[in-house]
Every structure is written in C-alpha cells, then in structure tokens.
Amino acid sequence: MMTYKETLFFVGKCLTITHEIHNRILVEEKLKKEEIDWDNIVKLSTTHYVFPALYCNLKRVVFLHYLPQDLVEYMKHITDLNRERNQQIIKQAKEINELLLANNITPIFLKGTGNLLEGLYEDIAERMVGDIDFLIEKPYCKTAFNILQKNGYTHKVSELFEDHRHLPRITHPNKIAAVEIHKEILKEEKSSFFNYQTVKDTLIKINNCTLLSYKNQIKLTIYSKLINDYQYLKKGVTLRAAYDFYLQGNQLEKKEVFASKELSKELHAGINLYSSILAKPQKIEYFQTKLSKKFVHDTIKNLDKNYKTKIFKKSTNLYVSFYERLKIILRSFYKKDYFLFTLSKITDINWYRRKLGI
C-alpha cells in the first residue's frame, strides 16, 4: 500500500508527464509494476482538486490503458462535467468583463478564472474552479458591486468586515459561479507589499480580459496558499497550486529572477516546495535560502501520518483559529463592524449551542 507521501509525490509527477520526459519514464515504470493504490490516488487527487488534471495528463501520454477500466470511465465522466462547468464560468466571466468595461471599470481576473481566460491549460477541464475572483482598484469596488447587484447578483447576510480583502460573495440565480470582488489580494498585514498599485504597470490583456503578468500570477499562486491560507505556518501543500505554478512558470518568455524584499520568505519557500513536488520550470530563477530549505524539509516530513504530525496539525489549526478570534475581539473595541459582529455572537443562544454541540 502506498503511503500518503508516496501517493502525493506520484500524483505530482503525473501532473508533469506532458512536458517532463524524465517524470514520464518514472511514472510509466511505476504503472507497469501494477503496484498503484488507486483508491488512495483518487482520494488524494480529489482532495487536492487535481483529479481532472491527472486524467488529462495520463490521457495525453497514452497511459490510460494501465488503469482499471472502470476508473478511466469515472475519471472521464468527472472531467467532462468539469469541462462543462468551466465553459459556463468562462462565459460568465466574459459577461462580467463586458458589463464592467461598459461602465469604465476594469476587472483584473485572478487565480483559476484568470488561468482559464488566458488559456493556461491544454484542456480547460484540467482546472477545478470555485468562485470567479477579480481585483478592482479600490475606489471602484463598491460601484462594481452595485452594478452586479443591478444585474441580478445578490448576497446573503455577510460576516465579512470592512477591512477584509474582498467584498461579500455574490451569486446569480442563473449563473454557475459565485463572484468575489477583491480590493486587496493578500490579507491585511501583507496587503501593502502585493496589491493593485504594485501590479498595475505589468498587467496583460488576452481576448480583452485583463490579467496579472505571468510573473505576478506565479507570486499570487504562492502567496494565496502560503500567506492567505496560512500554509507557511501549517507546513502544508496543495497540488492544485503546485500545478498552476508549474504551468505558469512554463509560460514565461525569458528567465526571470524571483525575489521580494518583504515577502521573500514565503516566495522562496513556495517556489522551492512546488519545484520539489512537481518539477522546476526552466525559466524560474530564485534564491534557495536556509529558511526555504528548512520549510521544504519540514513540509515533506509533515506528510508522514503519525502522532507527531497529527499533533502539529491540530496545534497549528488551533493557533490560527485563536489568532483570528483574538484579532476580532481586540478590534471590536475600536471598530464598529467588529463590535457589532462580536455583540451578535455573544447574544445569540444558538451560537453557544453550536459551540457546545447541544
């Protein structure tokens, strides 16, 4: 039986076999031995949102005959469904783009939706996308929000604060994806180092849609996980982000040096980690530091499932949860929206019941 770590590295190599001949040879050798734990492969690739990407890569190099036939049929079914969903997301994003441009507002599409709009994947079915995220210059965020509301988008009562990086999530009854309008890219304490002002001069336009430069797309892919999702602290890895990083790196026209004065710790750690798990894009140059090497070592070690890693996972999750709650409580003393949120919780009997499990 394959361990979690072995399964993750195997799936990671599979995601590069379209372009990396060395990894293609290694994967085929493994497949020929018929020692693959397909249940673990399905579980992990689904959890990491790369199940369709795994299928597409295996199909492109004609490796599907090594898989059980019922698994191939299931993978094809899920991939076809995801392709249909992404076609609708692309259509919806283009409609939003045209609507906002008509009102002199330029949305900068981020993450999965941006990747789809620019044609990053050989098959749009490869990427599993949640929301449609885009960045707008701060003064126009509320206006864009109101325009979408006038065109059928609505939102439920939101528990987001005024200083959150995006406005409340909105949905349309006839559209497939929810929409998040970002005024910032990163969480508050890091937002001044990577934001609209720092990326506006390097934006690119593809099919009339505005996107981050490939270099900044790579940075966002890393920062979204390591900073916004606390994976630098949690020593975590997400294959979907690693796969995006790999493909984005291959899109660079020339060798690029990746450095950041303020966010170098997270940037170098992310590049080092994703390159270790998949493959290093040829045109990415960066500095390996003691910190980044230690982060990769600790993160890979954390993939082992034992009592130490379980304790570490629980303790870091508790720390993050405590940190976020403490921040809310402290700010409730001087910020009205935080105060009203805290008051609504401590006066809600159902909130206590949920917390106590009664």
mmCIF file with all atom_site columns, C-alpha atoms in Angstrom, residues 119-193:
data_model
loop_
_atom_site.group_PDB
_atom_site.id
_atom_site.type_symbol
_atom_site.label_atom_id
_atom_site.label_alt_id
_atom_site.label_comp_id
_atom_site.label_asym_id
_atom_site.label_entity_id
_atom_site.label_seq_id
_atom_site.pdbx_PDB_ins_code
_atom_site.Cartn_x
_atom_site.Cartn_y
_atom_site.Cartn_z
_atom_site.occupancy
_atom_site.B_iso_or_equiv
_atom_site.pdbx_formal_charge
_atom_site.auth_seq_id
_atom_site.auth_comp_id
_atom_site.auth_asym_id
_atom_site.auth_atom_id
_atom_site.pdbx_PDB_model_num
ATOM 1  C CA . GLY A 1 119 ? -5.720  29.575 -21.896 1.00 0.00 ? 119 GLY A CA 1
ATOM 2  C CA . LEU A 1 120 ? -3.170  28.272 -19.390 1.00 0.00 ? 120 LEU A CA 1
ATOM 3  C CA . TYR A 1 121 ? -4.367  24.669 -19.692 1.00 0.00 ? 121 TYR A CA 1
ATOM 4  C CA . GLU A 1 122 ? -4.309  22.465 -22.789 1.00 0.00 ? 122 GLU A CA 1
ATOM 5  C CA . ASP A 1 123 ? -7.794  21.374 -21.754 1.00 0.00 ? 123 ASP A CA 1
ATOM 6  C CA . ILE A 1 124 ? -9.952  23.743 -19.701 1.00 0.00 ? 124 ILE A CA 1
ATOM 7  C CA . ALA A 1 125 ? -11.290 20.676 -17.882 1.00 0.00 ? 125 ALA A CA 1
ATOM 8  C CA . GLU A 1 126 ? -7.994  20.349 -16.013 1.00 0.00 ? 126 GLU A CA 1
ATOM 9  C CA . ARG A 1 127 ? -8.682  23.162 -13.515 1.00 0.00 ? 127 ARG A CA 1
ATOM 10 C CA . MET A 1 128 ? -11.322 22.858 -10.825 1.00 0.00 ? 128 MET A CA 1
ATOM 11 C CA . VAL A 1 129 ? -12.583 26.391 -10.133 1.00 0.00 ? 129 VAL A CA 1
ATOM 12 C CA . GLY A 1 130 ? -14.721 27.641 -7.273  1.00 0.00 ? 130 GLY A CA 1
ATOM 13 C CA . ASP A 1 131 ? -15.522 31.347 -7.434  1.00 0.00 ? 131 ASP A CA 1
ATOM 14 C CA . ILE A 1 132 ? -14.845 33.990 -10.047 1.00 0.00 ? 132 ILE A CA 1
ATOM 15 C CA . ASP A 1 133 ? -12.280 36.265 -8.375  1.00 0.00 ? 133 ASP A CA 1
ATOM 16 C CA . PHE A 1 134 ? -11.181 39.600 -9.737  1.00 0.00 ? 134 PHE A CA 1
ATOM 17 C CA . LEU A 1 135 ? -9.324  42.630 -8.445  1.00 0.00 ? 135 LEU A CA 1
ATOM 18 C CA . ILE A 1 136 ? -10.561 46.183 -8.903  1.00 0.00 ? 136 ILE A CA 1
ATOM 19 C CA . GLU A 1 137 ? -8.960  49.472 -7.966  1.00 0.00 ? 137 GLU A CA 1
ATOM 20 C CA . LYS A 1 138 ? -10.303 50.307 -4.501  1.00 0.00 ? 138 LYS A CA 1
ATOM 21 C CA . PRO A 1 139 ? -12.348 53.435 -5.303  1.00 0.00 ? 139 PRO A CA 1
ATOM 22 C CA . TYR A 1 140 ? -14.435 51.470 -7.830  1.00 0.00 ? 140 TYR A CA 1
ATOM 23 C CA . CYS A 1 141 ? -15.130 48.303 -5.826  1.00 0.00 ? 141 CYS A CA 1
ATOM 24 C CA . LYS A 1 142 ? -18.457 49.422 -4.355  1.00 0.00 ? 142 LYS A CA 1
ATOM 25 C CA . THR A 1 143 ? -19.559 50.738 -7.746  1.00 0.00 ? 143 THR A CA 1
ATOM 26 C CA . ALA A 1 144 ? -18.753 47.392 -9.395  1.00 0.00 ? 144 ALA A CA 1
ATOM 27 C CA . PHE A 1 145 ? -20.609 45.592 -6.586  1.00 0.00 ? 145 PHE A CA 1
ATOM 28 C CA . ASN A 1 146 ? -23.692 47.761 -7.141  1.00 0.00 ? 146 ASN A CA 1
ATOM 29 C CA . ILE A 1 147 ? -23.572 47.255 -10.922 1.00 0.00 ? 147 ILE A CA 1
ATOM 30 C CA . LEU A 1 148 ? -23.587 43.482 -10.499 1.00 0.00 ? 148 LEU A CA 1
ATOM 31 C CA . GLN A 1 149 ? -26.439 43.730 -7.999  1.00 0.00 ? 149 GLN A CA 1
ATOM 32 C CA . LYS A 1 150 ? -28.466 45.724 -10.518 1.00 0.00 ? 150 LYS A CA 1
ATOM 33 C CA . ASN A 1 151 ? -27.836 42.911 -12.993 1.00 0.00 ? 151 ASN A CA 1
ATOM 34 C CA . GLY A 1 152 ? -29.270 40.122 -10.849 1.00 0.00 ? 152 GLY A CA 1
ATOM 35 C CA . TYR A 1 153 ? -26.473 39.289 -8.400  1.00 0.00 ? 153 TYR A CA 1
ATOM 36 C CA . THR A 1 154 ? -27.383 39.042 -4.723  1.00 0.00 ? 154 THR A CA 1
ATOM 37 C CA . HIS A 1 155 ? -25.661 38.211 -1.457  1.00 0.00 ? 155 HIS A CA 1
ATOM 38 C CA . LYS A 1 156 ? -26.679 36.744 1.861   1.00 0.00 ? 156 LYS A CA 1
ATOM 39 C CA . VAL A 1 157 ? -26.037 38.469 5.164   1.00 0.00 ? 157 VAL A CA 1
ATOM 40 C CA . SER A 1 158 ? -22.259 38.707 5.290   1.00 0.00 ? 158 SER A CA 1
ATOM 41 C CA . GLU A 1 159 ? -19.931 38.343 8.250   1.00 0.00 ? 159 GLU A CA 1
ATOM 42 C CA . LEU A 1 160 ? -17.067 39.959 6.365   1.00 0.00 ? 160 LEU A CA 1
ATOM 43 C CA . PHE A 1 161 ? -15.560 43.106 7.819   1.00 0.00 ? 161 PHE A CA 1
ATOM 44 C CA . GLU A 1 162 ? -14.900 46.388 6.032   1.00 0.00 ? 162 GLU A CA 1
ATOM 45 C CA . ASP A 1 163 ? -11.153 45.718 6.015   1.00 0.00 ? 163 ASP A CA 1
ATOM 46 C CA . HIS A 1 164 ? -11.483 42.217 4.503   1.00 0.00 ? 164 HIS A CA 1
ATOM 47 C CA . ARG A 1 165 ? -9.641  41.772 1.208   1.00 0.00 ? 165 ARG A CA 1
ATOM 48 C CA . HIS A 1 166 ? -12.812 41.197 -0.805  1.00 0.00 ? 166 HIS A CA 1
ATOM 49 C CA . LEU A 1 167 ? -16.429 42.334 -0.710  1.00 0.00 ? 167 LEU A CA 1
ATOM 50 C CA . PRO A 1 168 ? -19.216 39.903 0.264   1.00 0.00 ? 168 PRO A CA 1
ATOM 51 C CA . ARG A 1 169 ? -19.537 36.884 -2.034  1.00 0.00 ? 169 ARG A CA 1
ATOM 52 C CA . ILE A 1 170 ? -22.375 37.353 -4.528  1.00 0.00 ? 170 ILE A CA 1
ATOM 53 C CA . THR A 1 171 ? -24.315 34.894 -6.673  1.00 0.00 ? 171 THR A CA 1
ATOM 54 C CA . HIS A 1 172 ? -26.744 34.979 -9.588  1.00 0.00 ? 172 HIS A CA 1
ATOM 55 C CA . PRO A 1 173 ? -29.709 32.559 -9.732  1.00 0.00 ? 173 PRO A CA 1
ATOM 56 C CA . ASN A 1 174 ? -28.974 31.756 -13.387 1.00 0.00 ? 174 ASN A CA 1
ATOM 57 C CA . LYS A 1 175 ? -25.170 31.649 -13.220 1.00 0.00 ? 175 LYS A CA 1
ATOM 58 C CA . ILE A 1 176 ? -22.968 28.768 -12.116 1.00 0.00 ? 176 ILE A CA 1
ATOM 59 C CA . ALA A 1 177 ? -20.246 30.530 -10.110 1.00 0.00 ? 177 ALA A CA 1
ATOM 60 C CA . ALA A 1 178 ? -20.214 32.894 -7.161  1.00 0.00 ? 178 ALA A CA 1
ATOM 61 C CA . VAL A 1 179 ? -18.259 36.140 -7.551  1.00 0.00 ? 179 VAL A CA 1
ATOM 62 C CA . GLU A 1 180 ? -15.765 37.810 -5.232  1.00 0.00 ? 180 GLU A CA 1
ATOM 63 C CA . ILE A 1 181 ? -14.674 41.398 -5.909  1.00 0.00 ? 181 ILE A CA 1
ATOM 64 C CA . HIS A 1 182 ? -11.231 41.954 -4.405  1.00 0.00 ? 182 HIS A CA 1
ATOM 65 C CA . LYS A 1 183 ? -9.995  45.304 -3.194  1.00 0.00 ? 183 LYS A CA 1
ATOM 66 C CA . GLU A 1 184 ? -6.817  43.638 -1.933  1.00 0.00 ? 184 GLU A CA 1
ATOM 67 C CA . ILE A 1 185 ? -5.017  40.454 -2.991  1.00 0.00 ? 185 ILE A CA 1
ATOM 68 C CA . LEU A 1 186 ? -3.458  39.449 0.309   1.00 0.00 ? 186 LEU A CA 1
ATOM 69 C CA . LYS A 1 187 ? -4.601  39.551 3.919   1.00 0.00 ? 187 LYS A CA 1
ATOM 70 C CA . GLU A 1 188 ? -4.367  42.882 5.652   1.00 0.00 ? 188 GLU A CA 1
ATOM 71 C CA . GLU A 1 189 ? -0.941  42.625 7.304   1.00 0.00 ? 189 GLU A CA 1
ATOM 72 C CA . LYS A 1 190 ? 0.724   41.729 3.976   1.00 0.00 ? 190 LYS A CA 1
ATOM 73 C CA . SER A 1 191 ? -1.502  43.652 1.551   1.00 0.00 ? 191 SER A CA 1
ATOM 74 C CA . SER A 1 192 ? 0.769   46.688 1.195   1.00 0.00 ? 192 SER A CA 1
ATOM 75 C CA . PHE A 1 193 ? 3.501   44.527 -0.356  1.00 0.00 ? 193 PHE A CA 1
#
